[in-house]
Amino acid sequence: MIVDPISLMVALIVVSTPLLLAAIGELVVEKSGVLNLGVEGMMIIGAVTGYIAAVETGSVTLAFVAGMIGGLLLSSIFAVLTQLLLSNQVATGLALTLFGLGLSALLGVGYGGTPMPPVRDIFPQVMQDIPVIGPILFGHSAMIYLAVLLVAAVWYVLTHTRAGLVLRAVGESHEAAHALGYKVIRIRMLAILFGGACAGLSGAFLSVARVQNWIDGMTAGAGWIALALVVFASWKPWRLLIGAYLFGGIAALQLRLQAAEIGVPVALLDASPYLITILVLAVISSDKSRLAMNAPAALGKVFHASS
Amino acid sequence: MTSPLFETIGLTKAYPGVVANDDVSFAIRPGEIHALLGENGAGKSTLVKTIYGLVKPDAGEMLFKGTVYAPSEPRAARAAGVAMVFQHFSLFEALSVAENIALGMENPPKPRDLAARITEVSAQYGLPLDPDRLVGDLSAGERQRVEIIRCLLQDPKLLIMDEPTSVLTPQEVEILFHTLRKLRDEGTAILYISHKLDEIRALCDEATILRLGKVVATCTPREVSAAEMAELMVGKSLSRPARDAGAPGEVLLHVGGLSVTPASPFGTPLRHIGFEVRAGEVLGIGGVAGNGQDELLAALSGETRVPPRTILLSDTPVGAMGPNKRRALGLLCAPEERLGHAAAPDMTLTENAVLTARVRQQLDRHGFVDWGSTRDYAAKIIERFDVRTPGTEVAARALSGGNLQKFVIGREVLQNPKVLVVNQPTWGVDASAAAAIRQALLDLATGGAAVIVISQDLDELLEISDRFCALNEGRLSAPRPARGLSMEEVGLMLGGAHDMHEAQPEAAE
């Protein structure tokens, strides 16, 4: 056997966690009716601020907090531009990604390759030594469990609380929500900031926990895959978890296939997660009415209070 | 004489270029149904938005139960006991009935209790509703029930209803009136906004008439005639459109076995639609919005392709052709939504003229637009249809609803169509512009064209059509001569009360 299934499972969970964190944030943003294409930019800012904080303070927790703040600050630019100044969401989101990539390169100058504090696993070694399920279920750092808990929390809030209902209502029809007296702009800004913090945390996880290094452009399109995941999951949190594991699995598998030197060009294997993304989106989008059924009806539309 | 429950004193609100409300004062007593009457643009909407806390007045004040009432937002208005049923429903299609109702309440009970309350209150007022259904799957009448129940659950003292009957069949209107009278008898004051005079005479105790933002009269509707009220509302007497009825000519458009699956999840499928229209004839298609009107128009215009032989234009199968090919053959359409479907809002009138008239008016040469002749064509529409605009180079968005509608209809009429299909030609248009549009359609038919008018306004259809048929849940009834058709019969053709009954034990399933 060229690929060890247990180590593949472990890698899959680690690889998919940043996707999951960024995508769950974007899901909340899109549920409020806003399309933020700046996920990639917010992720990489989170990665660099998290890494810098880890190097300077030696604390992994502070590093994650710094990553969240970095992503949140960048998303606040998007929030002000699109919600208060009514700029186009698509163009602003793309600009945010470009800006984030450039700014992160600048901030990260001189930081690459600095030694890092280790990220500890939370379960004792005894539990990790259980065959098969030990490494898969218990062999991870706290952030991986937190990511799954976050998905559960978002699901619960969206479907079972009034705050979630109001958020969904705003994303469904901002005019109707406004007529009922809900603060559309405020709710959307908060959703955008939440999405920014999630993307930042996702970036920090990538640089601090997974790669343990800072490399320019290290997100390498993960933000875009996270965006695709939201559509793949048809805006449902639990499907997001499945989707993230699926994409993470492909990414982890292709690395192992490369290492096993099977007769497929490396470039093709490298591109496989992106090819699969395009393929899956094409298949999902082919059933128009099903997609429209789940998509927030006001997604990407500019809300002008006086109209 | 009881003291007023609610009063406005000298309310004034100005927007750039227009005074929407000018020194408006009126009063409502508890247990009174008070009509607010006026044309589109008379300031009714601004006034009720002020009362509901969506608009802040520039001057004047309101009194509620004798104390100053100045709601800063709808939440404050609801807390005070003012509830509103909107003209364009403020509902969320992808959410359930219970979720929609919870969103409109200050302190909604737990979902299970709320569902029980909805079932209970809706049965009590003869408006049965299933709390778990998605609003997107409901008929227009049922959607309005959701809004009404949402208001009733908050035990309002003043209920505002903004044009509630515009989307209902005559039978559904009866059910609604029954509910409103019951509420009145329980002491709820109702502010009823409409421009339908017969309804106001049947329902309301008092009426305040607005024209151009000012109160021009108050009256007791039962004591004055509809014509008197109409004159007060419009400020002049209106002439009814007229024409000489000629014998219908050859069949110009034949539709048979037309079935269409809708593209959107909340659309209505068309089922085996068949009809024919002759030269010189006006065919009226009535029906409550959401019963397949948009889908039918799309199939006729060519936006939706159908099997070729389901639509025959003078024996030519056109079903598989796109809009431009159909236009070239003489089948023209004016869709309902003025901004965004019939016209591009941010483009000028000249640019909008070229969009549909390019083929028939030869407004391009070798693929290049001939702006000179296009401008002339736009100017011709403006002149012939009395479109009030500073010129041809004005964005469509800048025109008032009535003027843009005249332009959109005129653009098609002046292309000399063989068959013209219009959807809601006078929706949201003031009375004099509506009369002008109807007259233009009649003149077109007199000139030998076949005209299909799709509309929710039954009075309009009975006035101008030669034959009338009803579109109900995607099915078209057999056409009947429009002359002599009573409202009752029309209502039954429209599917009666759309499976809506006043609460009976078996209806609550």
Short mmCIF file of C-alpha atoms in Angstrom, two decimals, chain B residues 34 41 96 152 164 167 268 285 326 378 383 389 391 409 418 451 459 509:
data_model
loop_
_atom_site.label_atom_id
_atom_site.label_comp_id
_atom_site.label_asym_id
_atom_site.label_seq_id
_atom_site.Cartn_x
_atom_site.Cartn_y
_atom_site.Cartn_z
CA HIS B 34 -60.91 55.28 8.23
CA GLY B 41 -48.10 60.08 -5.63
CA SER B 96 -41.62 29.61 7.18
CA LEU B 152 -53.08 40.68 15.22
CA PRO B 164 -54.61 45.34 0.87
CA VAL B 167 -53.65 41.25 -5.06
CA THR B 268 -45.62 28.99 -11.42
CA ILE B 285 -56.22 37.87 -19.20
CA ARG B 326 -40.47 37.49 -33.04
CA ALA B 378 -37.65 58.48 -28.91
CA GLU B 383 -44.61 63.61 -28.31
CA THR B 389 -39.70 64.50 -19.52
CA GLY B 391 -35.84 65.44 -23.14
CA ILE B 409 -46.08 51.19 -24.11
CA LYS B 418 -49.38 42.75 -35.51
CA VAL B 451 -53.85 43.05 -28.32
CA ASP B 459 -62.21 46.81 -13.86
CA GLU B 509 -56.02 20.92 8.39
#
